[in-house]
mmCIF file with all atom_site columns, C-alpha atoms in Angstrom:
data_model
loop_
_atom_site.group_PDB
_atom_site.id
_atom_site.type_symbol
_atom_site.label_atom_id
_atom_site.label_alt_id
_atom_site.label_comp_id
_atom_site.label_asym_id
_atom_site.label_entity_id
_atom_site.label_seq_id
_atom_site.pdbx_PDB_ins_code
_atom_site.Cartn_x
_atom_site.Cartn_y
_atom_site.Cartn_z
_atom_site.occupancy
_atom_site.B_iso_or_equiv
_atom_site.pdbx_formal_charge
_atom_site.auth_seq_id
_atom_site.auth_comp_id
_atom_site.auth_asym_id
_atom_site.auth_atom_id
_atom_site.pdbx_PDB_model_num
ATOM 1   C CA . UNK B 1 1   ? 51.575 23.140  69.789 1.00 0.00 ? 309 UNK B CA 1
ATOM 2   C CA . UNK B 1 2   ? 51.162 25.888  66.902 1.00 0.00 ? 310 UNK B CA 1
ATOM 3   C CA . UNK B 1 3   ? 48.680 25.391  64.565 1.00 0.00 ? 311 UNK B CA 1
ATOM 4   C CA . UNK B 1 4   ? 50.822 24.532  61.842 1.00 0.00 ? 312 UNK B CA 1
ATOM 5   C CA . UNK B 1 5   ? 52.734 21.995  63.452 1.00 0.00 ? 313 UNK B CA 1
ATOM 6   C CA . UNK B 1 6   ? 49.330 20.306  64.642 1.00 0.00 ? 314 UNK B CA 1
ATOM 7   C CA . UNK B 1 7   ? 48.917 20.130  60.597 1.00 0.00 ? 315 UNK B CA 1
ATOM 8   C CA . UNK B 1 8   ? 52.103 19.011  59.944 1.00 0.00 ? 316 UNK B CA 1
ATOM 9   C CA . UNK B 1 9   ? 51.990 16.011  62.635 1.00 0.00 ? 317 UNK B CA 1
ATOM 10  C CA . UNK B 1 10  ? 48.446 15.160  61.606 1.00 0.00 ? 318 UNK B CA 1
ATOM 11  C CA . UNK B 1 11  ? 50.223 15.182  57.730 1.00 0.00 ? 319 UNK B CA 1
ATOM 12  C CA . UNK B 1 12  ? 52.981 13.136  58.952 1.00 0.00 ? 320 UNK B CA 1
ATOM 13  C CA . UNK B 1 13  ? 50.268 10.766  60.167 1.00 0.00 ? 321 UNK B CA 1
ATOM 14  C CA . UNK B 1 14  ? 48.275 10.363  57.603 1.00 0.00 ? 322 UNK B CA 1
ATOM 15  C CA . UNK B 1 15  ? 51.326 9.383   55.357 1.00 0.00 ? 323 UNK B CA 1
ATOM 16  C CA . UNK B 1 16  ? 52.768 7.082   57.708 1.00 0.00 ? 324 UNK B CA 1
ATOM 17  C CA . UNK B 1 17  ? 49.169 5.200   57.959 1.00 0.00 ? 325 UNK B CA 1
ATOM 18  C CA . UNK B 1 18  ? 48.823 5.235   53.877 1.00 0.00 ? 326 UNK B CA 1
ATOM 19  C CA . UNK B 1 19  ? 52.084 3.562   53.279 1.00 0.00 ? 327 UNK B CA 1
ATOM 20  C CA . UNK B 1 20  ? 51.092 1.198   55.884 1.00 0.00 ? 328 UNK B CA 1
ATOM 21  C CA . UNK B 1 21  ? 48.213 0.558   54.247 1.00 0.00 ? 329 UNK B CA 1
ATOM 22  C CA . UNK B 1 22  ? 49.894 0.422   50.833 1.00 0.00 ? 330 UNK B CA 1
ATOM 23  C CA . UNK B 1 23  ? 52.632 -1.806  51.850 1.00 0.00 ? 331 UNK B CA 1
ATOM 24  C CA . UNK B 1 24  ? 49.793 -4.568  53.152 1.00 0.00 ? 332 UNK B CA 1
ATOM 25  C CA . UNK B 1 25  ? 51.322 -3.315  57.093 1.00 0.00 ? 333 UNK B CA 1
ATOM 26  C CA . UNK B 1 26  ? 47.598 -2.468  57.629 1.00 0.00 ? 334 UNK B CA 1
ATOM 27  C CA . UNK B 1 27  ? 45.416 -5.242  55.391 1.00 0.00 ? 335 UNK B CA 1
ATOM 28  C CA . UNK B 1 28  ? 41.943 -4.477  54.214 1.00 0.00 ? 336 UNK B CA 1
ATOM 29  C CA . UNK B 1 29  ? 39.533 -4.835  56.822 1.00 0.00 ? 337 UNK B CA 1
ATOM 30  C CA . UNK B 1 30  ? 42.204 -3.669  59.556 1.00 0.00 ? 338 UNK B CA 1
ATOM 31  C CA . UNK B 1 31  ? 40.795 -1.453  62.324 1.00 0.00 ? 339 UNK B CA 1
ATOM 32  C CA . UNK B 1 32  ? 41.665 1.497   62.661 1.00 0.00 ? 340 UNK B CA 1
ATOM 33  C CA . UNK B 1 33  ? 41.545 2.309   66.371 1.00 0.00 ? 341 UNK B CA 1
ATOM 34  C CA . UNK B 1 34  ? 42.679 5.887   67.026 1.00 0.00 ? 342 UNK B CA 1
ATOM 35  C CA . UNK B 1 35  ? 43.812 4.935   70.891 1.00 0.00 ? 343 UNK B CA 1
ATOM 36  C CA . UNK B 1 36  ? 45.727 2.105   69.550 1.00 0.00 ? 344 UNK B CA 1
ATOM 37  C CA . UNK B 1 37  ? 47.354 4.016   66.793 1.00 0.00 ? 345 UNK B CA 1
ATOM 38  C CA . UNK B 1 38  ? 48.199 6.835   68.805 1.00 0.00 ? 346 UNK B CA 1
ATOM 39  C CA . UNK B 1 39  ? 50.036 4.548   71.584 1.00 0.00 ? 347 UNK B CA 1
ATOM 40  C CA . UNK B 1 40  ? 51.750 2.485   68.163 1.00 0.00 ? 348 UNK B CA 1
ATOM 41  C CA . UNK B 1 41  ? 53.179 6.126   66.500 1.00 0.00 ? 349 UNK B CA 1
ATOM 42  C CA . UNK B 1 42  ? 53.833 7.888   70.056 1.00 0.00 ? 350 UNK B CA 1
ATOM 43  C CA . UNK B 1 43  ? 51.557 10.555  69.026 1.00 0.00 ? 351 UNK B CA 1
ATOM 44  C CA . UNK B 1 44  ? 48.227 12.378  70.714 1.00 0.00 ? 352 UNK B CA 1
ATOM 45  C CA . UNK B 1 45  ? 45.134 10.789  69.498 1.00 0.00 ? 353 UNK B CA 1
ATOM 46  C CA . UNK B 1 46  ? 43.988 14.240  67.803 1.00 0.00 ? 354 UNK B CA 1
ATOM 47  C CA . UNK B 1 47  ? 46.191 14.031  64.751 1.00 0.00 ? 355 UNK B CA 1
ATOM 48  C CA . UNK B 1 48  ? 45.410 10.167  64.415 1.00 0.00 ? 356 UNK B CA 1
ATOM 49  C CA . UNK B 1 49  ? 41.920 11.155  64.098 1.00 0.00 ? 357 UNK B CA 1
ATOM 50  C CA . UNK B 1 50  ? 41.847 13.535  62.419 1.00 0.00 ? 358 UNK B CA 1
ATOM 51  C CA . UNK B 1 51  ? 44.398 11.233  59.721 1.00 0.00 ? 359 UNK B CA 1
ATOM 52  C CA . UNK B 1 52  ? 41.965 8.686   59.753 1.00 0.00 ? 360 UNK B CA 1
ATOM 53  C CA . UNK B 1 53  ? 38.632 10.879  59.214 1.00 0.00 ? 361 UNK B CA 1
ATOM 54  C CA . UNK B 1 54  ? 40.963 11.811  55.912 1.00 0.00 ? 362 UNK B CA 1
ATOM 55  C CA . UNK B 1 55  ? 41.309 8.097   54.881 1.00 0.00 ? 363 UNK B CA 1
ATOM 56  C CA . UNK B 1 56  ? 37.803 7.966   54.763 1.00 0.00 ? 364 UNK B CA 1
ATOM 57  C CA . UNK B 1 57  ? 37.608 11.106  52.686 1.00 0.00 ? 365 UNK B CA 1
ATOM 58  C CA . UNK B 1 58  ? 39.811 9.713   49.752 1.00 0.00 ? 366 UNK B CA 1
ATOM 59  C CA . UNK B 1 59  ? 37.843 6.360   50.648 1.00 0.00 ? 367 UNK B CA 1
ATOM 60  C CA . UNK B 1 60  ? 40.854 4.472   51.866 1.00 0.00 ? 368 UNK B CA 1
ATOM 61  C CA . UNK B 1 61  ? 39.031 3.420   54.586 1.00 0.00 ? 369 UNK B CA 1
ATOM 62  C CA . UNK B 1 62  ? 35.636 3.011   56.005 1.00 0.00 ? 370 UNK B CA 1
ATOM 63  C CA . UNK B 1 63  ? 33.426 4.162   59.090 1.00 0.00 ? 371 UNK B CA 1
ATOM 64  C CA . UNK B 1 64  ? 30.987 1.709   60.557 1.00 0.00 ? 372 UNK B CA 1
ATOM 65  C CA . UNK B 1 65  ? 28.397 3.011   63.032 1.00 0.00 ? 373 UNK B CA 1
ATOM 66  C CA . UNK B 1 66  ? 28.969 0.834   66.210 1.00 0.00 ? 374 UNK B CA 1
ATOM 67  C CA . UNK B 1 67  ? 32.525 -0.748  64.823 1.00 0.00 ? 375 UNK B CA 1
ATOM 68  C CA . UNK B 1 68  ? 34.132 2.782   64.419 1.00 0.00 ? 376 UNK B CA 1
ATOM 69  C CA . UNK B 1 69  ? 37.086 2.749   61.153 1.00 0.00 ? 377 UNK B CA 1
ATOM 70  C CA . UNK B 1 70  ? 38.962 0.131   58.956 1.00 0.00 ? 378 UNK B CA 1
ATOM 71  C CA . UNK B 1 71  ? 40.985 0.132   56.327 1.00 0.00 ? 379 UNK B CA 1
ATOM 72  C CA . UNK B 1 72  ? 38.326 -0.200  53.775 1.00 0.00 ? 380 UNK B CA 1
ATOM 73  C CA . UNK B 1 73  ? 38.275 -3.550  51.086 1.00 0.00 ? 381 UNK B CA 1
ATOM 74  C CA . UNK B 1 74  ? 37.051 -3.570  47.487 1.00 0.00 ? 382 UNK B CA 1
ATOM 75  C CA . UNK B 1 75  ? 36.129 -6.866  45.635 1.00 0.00 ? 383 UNK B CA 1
ATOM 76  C CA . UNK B 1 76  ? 37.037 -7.292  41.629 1.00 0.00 ? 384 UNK B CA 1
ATOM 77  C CA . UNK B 1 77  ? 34.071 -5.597  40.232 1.00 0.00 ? 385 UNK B CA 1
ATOM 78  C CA . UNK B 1 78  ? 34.831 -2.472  42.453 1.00 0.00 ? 386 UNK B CA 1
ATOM 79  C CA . UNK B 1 79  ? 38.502 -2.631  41.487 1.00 0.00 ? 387 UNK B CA 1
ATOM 80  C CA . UNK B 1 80  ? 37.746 -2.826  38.005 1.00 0.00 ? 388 UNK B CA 1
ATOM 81  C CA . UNK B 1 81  ? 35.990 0.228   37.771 1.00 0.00 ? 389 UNK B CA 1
ATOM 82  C CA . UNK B 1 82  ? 38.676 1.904   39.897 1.00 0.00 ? 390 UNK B CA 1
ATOM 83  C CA . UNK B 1 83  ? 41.473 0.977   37.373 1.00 0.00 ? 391 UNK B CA 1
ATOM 84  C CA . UNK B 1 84  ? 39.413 1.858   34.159 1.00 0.00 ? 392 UNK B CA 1
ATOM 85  C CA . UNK B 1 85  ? 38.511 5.387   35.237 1.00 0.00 ? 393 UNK B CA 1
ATOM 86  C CA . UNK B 1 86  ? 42.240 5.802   36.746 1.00 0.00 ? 394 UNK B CA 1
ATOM 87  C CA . UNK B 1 87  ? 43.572 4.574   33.182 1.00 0.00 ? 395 UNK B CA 1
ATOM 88  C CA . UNK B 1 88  ? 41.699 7.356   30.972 1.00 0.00 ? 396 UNK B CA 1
ATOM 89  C CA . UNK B 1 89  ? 42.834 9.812   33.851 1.00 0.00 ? 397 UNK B CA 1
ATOM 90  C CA . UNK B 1 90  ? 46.439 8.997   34.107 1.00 0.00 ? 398 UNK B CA 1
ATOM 91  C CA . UNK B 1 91  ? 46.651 8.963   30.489 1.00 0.00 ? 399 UNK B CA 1
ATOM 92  C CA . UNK B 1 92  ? 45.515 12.305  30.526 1.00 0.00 ? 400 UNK B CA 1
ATOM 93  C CA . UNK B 1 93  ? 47.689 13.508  33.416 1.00 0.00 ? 401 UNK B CA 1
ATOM 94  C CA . UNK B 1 94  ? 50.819 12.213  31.303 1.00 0.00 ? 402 UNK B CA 1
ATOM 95  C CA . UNK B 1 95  ? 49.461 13.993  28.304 1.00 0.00 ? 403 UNK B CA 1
ATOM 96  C CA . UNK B 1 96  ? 49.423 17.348  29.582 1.00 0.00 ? 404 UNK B CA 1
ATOM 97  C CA . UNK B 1 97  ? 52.846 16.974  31.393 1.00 0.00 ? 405 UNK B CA 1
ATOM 98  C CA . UNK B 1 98  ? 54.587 15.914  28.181 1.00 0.00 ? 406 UNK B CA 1
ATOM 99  C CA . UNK B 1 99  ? 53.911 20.044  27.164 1.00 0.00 ? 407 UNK B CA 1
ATOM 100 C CA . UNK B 1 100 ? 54.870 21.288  30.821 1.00 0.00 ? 408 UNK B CA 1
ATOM 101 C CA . UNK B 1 101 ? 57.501 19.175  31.687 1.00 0.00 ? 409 UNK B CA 1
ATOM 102 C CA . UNK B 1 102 ? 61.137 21.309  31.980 1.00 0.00 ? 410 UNK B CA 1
ATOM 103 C CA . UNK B 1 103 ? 64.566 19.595  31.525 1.00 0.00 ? 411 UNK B CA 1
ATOM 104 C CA . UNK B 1 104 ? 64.679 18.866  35.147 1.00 0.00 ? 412 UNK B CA 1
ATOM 105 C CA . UNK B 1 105 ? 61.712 17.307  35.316 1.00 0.00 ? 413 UNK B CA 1
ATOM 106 C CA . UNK B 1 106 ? 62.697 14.562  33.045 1.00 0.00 ? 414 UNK B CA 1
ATOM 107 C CA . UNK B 1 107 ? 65.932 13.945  34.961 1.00 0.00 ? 415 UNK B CA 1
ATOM 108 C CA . UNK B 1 108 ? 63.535 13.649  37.761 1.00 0.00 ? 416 UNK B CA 1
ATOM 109 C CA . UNK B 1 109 ? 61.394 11.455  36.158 1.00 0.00 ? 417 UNK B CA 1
ATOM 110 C CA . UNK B 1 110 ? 64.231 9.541   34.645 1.00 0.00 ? 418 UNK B CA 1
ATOM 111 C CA . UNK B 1 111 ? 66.627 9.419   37.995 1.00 0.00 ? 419 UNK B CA 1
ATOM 112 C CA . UNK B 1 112 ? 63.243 7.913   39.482 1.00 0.00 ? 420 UNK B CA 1
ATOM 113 C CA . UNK B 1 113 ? 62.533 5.137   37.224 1.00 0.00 ? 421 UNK B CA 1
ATOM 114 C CA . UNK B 1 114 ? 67.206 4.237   37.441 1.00 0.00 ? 422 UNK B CA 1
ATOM 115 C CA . UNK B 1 115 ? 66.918 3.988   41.302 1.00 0.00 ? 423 UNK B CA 1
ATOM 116 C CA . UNK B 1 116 ? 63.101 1.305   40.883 1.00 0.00 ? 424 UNK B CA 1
ATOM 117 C CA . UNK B 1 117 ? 65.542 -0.258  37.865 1.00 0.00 ? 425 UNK B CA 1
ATOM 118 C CA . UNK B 1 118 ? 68.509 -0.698  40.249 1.00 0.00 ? 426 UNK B CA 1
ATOM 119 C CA . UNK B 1 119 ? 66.579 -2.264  43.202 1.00 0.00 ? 427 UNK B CA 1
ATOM 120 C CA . UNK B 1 120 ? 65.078 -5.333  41.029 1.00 0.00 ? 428 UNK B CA 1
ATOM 121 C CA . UNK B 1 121 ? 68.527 -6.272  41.021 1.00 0.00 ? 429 UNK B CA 1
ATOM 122 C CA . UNK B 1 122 ? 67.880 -6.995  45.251 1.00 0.00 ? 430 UNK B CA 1
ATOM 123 C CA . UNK B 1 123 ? 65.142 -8.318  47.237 1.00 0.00 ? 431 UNK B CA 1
ATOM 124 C CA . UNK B 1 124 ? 61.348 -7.090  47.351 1.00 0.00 ? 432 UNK B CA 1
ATOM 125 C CA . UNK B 1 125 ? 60.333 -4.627  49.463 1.00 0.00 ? 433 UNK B CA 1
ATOM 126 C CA . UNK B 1 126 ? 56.728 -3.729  49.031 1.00 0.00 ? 434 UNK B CA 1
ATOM 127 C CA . UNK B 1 127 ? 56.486 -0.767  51.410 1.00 0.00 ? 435 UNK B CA 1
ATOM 128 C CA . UNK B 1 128 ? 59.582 0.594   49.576 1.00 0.00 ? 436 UNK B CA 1
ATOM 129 C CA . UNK B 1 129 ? 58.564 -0.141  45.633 1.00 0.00 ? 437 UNK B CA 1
ATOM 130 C CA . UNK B 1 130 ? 54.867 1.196   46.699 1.00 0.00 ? 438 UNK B CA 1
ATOM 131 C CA . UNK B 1 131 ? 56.018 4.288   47.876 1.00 0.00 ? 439 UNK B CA 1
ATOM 132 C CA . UNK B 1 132 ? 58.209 4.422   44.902 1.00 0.00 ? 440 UNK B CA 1
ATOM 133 C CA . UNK B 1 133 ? 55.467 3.663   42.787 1.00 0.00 ? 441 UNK B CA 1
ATOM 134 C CA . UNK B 1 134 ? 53.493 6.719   43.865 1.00 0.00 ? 442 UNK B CA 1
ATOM 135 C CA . UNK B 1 135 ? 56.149 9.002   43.312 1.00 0.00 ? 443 UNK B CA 1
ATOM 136 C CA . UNK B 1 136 ? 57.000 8.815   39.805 1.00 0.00 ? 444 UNK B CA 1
ATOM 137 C CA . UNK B 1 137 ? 53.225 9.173   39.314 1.00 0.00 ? 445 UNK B CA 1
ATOM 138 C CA . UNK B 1 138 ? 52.473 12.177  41.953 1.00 0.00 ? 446 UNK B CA 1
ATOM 139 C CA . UNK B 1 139 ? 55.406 13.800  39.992 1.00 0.00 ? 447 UNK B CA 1
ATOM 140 C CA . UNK B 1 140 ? 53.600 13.505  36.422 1.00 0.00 ? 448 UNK B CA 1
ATOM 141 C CA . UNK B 1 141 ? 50.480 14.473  37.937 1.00 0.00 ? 449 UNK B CA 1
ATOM 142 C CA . UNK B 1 142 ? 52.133 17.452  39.635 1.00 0.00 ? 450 UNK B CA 1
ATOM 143 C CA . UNK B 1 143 ? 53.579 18.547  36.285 1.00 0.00 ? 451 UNK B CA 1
ATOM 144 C CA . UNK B 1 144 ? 50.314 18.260  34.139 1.00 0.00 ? 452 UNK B CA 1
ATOM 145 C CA . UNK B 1 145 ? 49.269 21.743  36.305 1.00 0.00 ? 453 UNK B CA 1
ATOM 146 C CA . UNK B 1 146 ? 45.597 20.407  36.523 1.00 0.00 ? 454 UNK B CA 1
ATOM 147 C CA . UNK B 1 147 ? 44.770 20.375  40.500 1.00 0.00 ? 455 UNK B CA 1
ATOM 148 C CA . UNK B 1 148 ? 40.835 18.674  40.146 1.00 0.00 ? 456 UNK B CA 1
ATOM 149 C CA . UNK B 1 149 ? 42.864 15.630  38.127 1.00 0.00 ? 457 UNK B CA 1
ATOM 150 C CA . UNK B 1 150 ? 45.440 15.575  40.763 1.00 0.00 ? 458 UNK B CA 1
ATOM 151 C CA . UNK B 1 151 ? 42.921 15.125  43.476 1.00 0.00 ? 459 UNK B CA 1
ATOM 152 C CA . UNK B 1 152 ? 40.976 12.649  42.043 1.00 0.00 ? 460 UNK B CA 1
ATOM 153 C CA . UNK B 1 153 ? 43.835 10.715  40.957 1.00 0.00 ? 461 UNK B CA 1
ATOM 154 C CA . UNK B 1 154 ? 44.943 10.892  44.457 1.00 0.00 ? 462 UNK B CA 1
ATOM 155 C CA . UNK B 1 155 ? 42.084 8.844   45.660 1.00 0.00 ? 463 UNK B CA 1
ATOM 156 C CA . UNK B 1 156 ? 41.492 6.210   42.536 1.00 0.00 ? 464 UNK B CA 1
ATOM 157 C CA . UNK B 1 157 ? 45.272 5.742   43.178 1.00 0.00 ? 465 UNK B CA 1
ATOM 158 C CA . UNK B 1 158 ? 44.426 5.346   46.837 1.00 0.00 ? 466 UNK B CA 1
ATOM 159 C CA . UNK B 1 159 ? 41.155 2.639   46.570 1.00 0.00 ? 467 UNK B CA 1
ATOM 160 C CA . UNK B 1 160 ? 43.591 0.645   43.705 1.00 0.00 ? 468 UNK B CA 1
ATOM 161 C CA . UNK B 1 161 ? 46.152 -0.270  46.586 1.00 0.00 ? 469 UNK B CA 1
ATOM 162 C CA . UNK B 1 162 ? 43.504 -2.160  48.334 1.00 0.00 ? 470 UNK B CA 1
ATOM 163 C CA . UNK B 1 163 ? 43.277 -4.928  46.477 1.00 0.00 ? 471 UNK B CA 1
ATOM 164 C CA . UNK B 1 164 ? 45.763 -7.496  46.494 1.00 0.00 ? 472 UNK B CA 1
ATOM 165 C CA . UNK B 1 165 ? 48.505 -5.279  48.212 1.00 0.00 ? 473 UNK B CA 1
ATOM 166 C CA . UNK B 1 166 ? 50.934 -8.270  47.714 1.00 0.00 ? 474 UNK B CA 1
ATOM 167 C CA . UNK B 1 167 ? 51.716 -7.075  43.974 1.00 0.00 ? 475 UNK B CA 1
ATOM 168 C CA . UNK B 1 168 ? 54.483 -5.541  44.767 1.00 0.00 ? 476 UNK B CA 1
ATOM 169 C CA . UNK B 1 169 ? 56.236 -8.801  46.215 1.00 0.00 ? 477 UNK B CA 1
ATOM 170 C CA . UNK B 1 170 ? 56.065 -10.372 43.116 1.00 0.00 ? 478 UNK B CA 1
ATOM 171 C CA . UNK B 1 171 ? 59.142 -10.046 40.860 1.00 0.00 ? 479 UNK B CA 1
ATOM 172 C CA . UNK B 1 172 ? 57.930 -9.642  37.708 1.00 0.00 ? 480 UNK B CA 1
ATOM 173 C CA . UNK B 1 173 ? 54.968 -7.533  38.244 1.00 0.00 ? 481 UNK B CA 1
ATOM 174 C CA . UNK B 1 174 ? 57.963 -5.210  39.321 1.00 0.00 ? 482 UNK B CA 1
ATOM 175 C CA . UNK B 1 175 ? 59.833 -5.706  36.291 1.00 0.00 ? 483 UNK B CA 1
ATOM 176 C CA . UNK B 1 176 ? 56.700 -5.654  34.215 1.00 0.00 ? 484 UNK B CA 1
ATOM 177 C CA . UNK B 1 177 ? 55.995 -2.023  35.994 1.00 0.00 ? 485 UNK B CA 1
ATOM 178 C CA . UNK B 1 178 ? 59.274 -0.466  35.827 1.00 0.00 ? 486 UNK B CA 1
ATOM 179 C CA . UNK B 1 179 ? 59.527 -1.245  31.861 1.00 0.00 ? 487 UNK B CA 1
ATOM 180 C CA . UNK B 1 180 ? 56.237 0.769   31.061 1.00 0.00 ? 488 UNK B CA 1
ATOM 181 C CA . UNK B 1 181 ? 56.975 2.973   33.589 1.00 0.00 ? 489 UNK B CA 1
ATOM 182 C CA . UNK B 1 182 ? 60.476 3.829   31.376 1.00 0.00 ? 490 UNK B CA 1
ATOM 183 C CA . UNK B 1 183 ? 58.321 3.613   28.080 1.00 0.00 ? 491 UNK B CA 1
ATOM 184 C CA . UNK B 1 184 ? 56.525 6.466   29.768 1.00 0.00 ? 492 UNK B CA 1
ATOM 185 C CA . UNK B 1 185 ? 59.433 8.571   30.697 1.00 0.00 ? 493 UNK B CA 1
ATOM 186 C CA . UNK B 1 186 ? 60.642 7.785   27.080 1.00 0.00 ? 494 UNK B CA 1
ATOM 187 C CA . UNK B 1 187 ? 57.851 9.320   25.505 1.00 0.00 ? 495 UNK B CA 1
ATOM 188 C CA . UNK B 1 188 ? 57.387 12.055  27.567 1.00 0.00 ? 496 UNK B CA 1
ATOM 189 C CA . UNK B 1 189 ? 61.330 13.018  27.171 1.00 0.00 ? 497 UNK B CA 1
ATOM 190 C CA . UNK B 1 190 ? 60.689 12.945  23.242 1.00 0.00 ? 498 UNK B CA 1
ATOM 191 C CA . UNK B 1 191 ? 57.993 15.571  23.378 1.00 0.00 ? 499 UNK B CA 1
ATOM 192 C CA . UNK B 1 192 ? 55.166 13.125  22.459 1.00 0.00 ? 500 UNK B CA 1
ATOM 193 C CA . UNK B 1 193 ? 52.050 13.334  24.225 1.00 0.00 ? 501 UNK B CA 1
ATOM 194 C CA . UNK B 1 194 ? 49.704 11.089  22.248 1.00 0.00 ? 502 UNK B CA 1
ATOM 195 C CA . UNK B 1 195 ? 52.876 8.260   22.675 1.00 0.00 ? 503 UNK B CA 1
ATOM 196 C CA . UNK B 1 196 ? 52.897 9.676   26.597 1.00 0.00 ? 504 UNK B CA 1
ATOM 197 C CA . UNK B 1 197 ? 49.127 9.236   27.247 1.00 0.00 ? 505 UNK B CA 1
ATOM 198 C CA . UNK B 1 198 ? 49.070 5.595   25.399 1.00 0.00 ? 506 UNK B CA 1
ATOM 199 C CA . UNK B 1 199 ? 51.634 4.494   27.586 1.00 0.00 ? 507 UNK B CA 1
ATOM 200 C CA . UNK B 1 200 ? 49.998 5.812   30.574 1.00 0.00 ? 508 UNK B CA 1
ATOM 201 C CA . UNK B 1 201 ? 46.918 4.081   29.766 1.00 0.00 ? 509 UNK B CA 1
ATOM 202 C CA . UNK B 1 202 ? 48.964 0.722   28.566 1.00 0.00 ? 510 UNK B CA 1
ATOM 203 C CA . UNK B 1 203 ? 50.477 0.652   32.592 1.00 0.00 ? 511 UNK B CA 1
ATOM 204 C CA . UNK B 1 204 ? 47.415 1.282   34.244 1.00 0.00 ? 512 UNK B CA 1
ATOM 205 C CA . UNK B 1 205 ? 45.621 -1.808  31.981 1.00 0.00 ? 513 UNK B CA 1
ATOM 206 C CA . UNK B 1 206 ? 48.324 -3.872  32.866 1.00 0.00 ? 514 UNK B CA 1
ATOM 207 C CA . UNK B 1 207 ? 48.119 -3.545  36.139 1.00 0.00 ? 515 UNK B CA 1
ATOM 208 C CA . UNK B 1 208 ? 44.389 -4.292  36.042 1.00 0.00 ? 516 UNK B CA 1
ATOM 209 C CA . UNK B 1 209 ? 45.279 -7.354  34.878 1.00 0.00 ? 517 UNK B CA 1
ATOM 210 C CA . UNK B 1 210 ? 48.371 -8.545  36.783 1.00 0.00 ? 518 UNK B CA 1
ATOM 211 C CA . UNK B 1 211 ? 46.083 -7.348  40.050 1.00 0.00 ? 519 UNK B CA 1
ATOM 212 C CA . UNK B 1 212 ? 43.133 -9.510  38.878 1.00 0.00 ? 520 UNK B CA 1
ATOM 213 C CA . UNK B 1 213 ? 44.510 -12.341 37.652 1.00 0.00 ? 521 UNK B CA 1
ATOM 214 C CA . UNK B 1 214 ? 43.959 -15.622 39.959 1.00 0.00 ? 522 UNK B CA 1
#
């Protein structure tokens, strides 16, 4: 095996494990055994360690001298400062893509937030909506050109799918999040970035709050 396809399978890894761990497949607090994971994904053990050593790196999960790797678990006071800091940086992200976004862009954007519209017609399907989810925001994050606010929304966005994972099953927390993510779109079609960033920050809030609430 080349080089590059070592990278590539230890990428296809990695994603396969984060949706897992997105889509509550892989609960906080779920070991991460590299032997067992390797036999689960038919893979060597190389790129399943070297996928999980990356988990801990965008603090997804956790390494415990003795106990070896888990999916790592935040309580509400962590979360909470997860989701404020993410909510001042996604506001930003959608800020700066309202200037860079081209035509095709917004169809993306707008094609993405149709298809999560369409599906609350049908059942639930966390590991779906999740993945979803982190598309329409990778894609504004992409467009705002700003790598360092990429990355570290990368890992906020990460550490905020570790608490109650179950969101997702709930029908109008998706409802709830595919509204603001259209009033997003909506603003960021129109040209306005102030209107962009507020809604950015409104969705993020919200989602605070919807996670949170007993």
């Amino acid at each position: 095996m080349t080089h590059t396809e070592r990278a590539l399978l230890t990428e296809s890894v990695h994603d396969t494990l984060r949706e897992q761990i997105f889509s509550g497949e892989l609960p906080p607090g779920t070991p991460l055994s590299v032997p067992a994971l390797a036999a689960k994904l038919n893979v060597s053990r190389t790129p399943v360690r070297e996928a999980v050593q990356q988990l801990i790196y965008e603090g997804i999960a956790v390494y415990t001298r003795n106990a070896g790797a888990k999916v790592d678990s935040l309580d509400a006071d962590s979360i909470r400062a997860v989701f404020e800091v993410r909510e001042v940086l996604d506001g930003l992200a959608a800020f700066h893509a309202t200037a860079a976004a081209t035509h095709e862009t917004v169809q993306q954007l707008k094609k993405m937030v149709q298809v999560q519209r369409e599906l609350l017609d049908g059942p639930a399907d966390q590991r779906r909506d999740s993945r979803l989810d982190l598309e329409f925001h990778t894609l504004i994050r992409e467009t705002a050109r700003n790598k360092p606010l990429s990355v570290a929304l990368l890992r906020l966005d990460g550490q905020s799918h570790l608490y109650r994972s179950d969101m997702w099953s709930a029908d109008l927390n998706r409802r709830l999040a595919v509204t603001e993510h259209e009033r997003i779109v909506g603003a960021i079609e129109s040209g306005d970035a102030v209107g962009a960033r507020a809604a950015a920050c409104a969705h993020v809030a919200g989602l605070l709050v919807r996670t949170t609430r007993m």
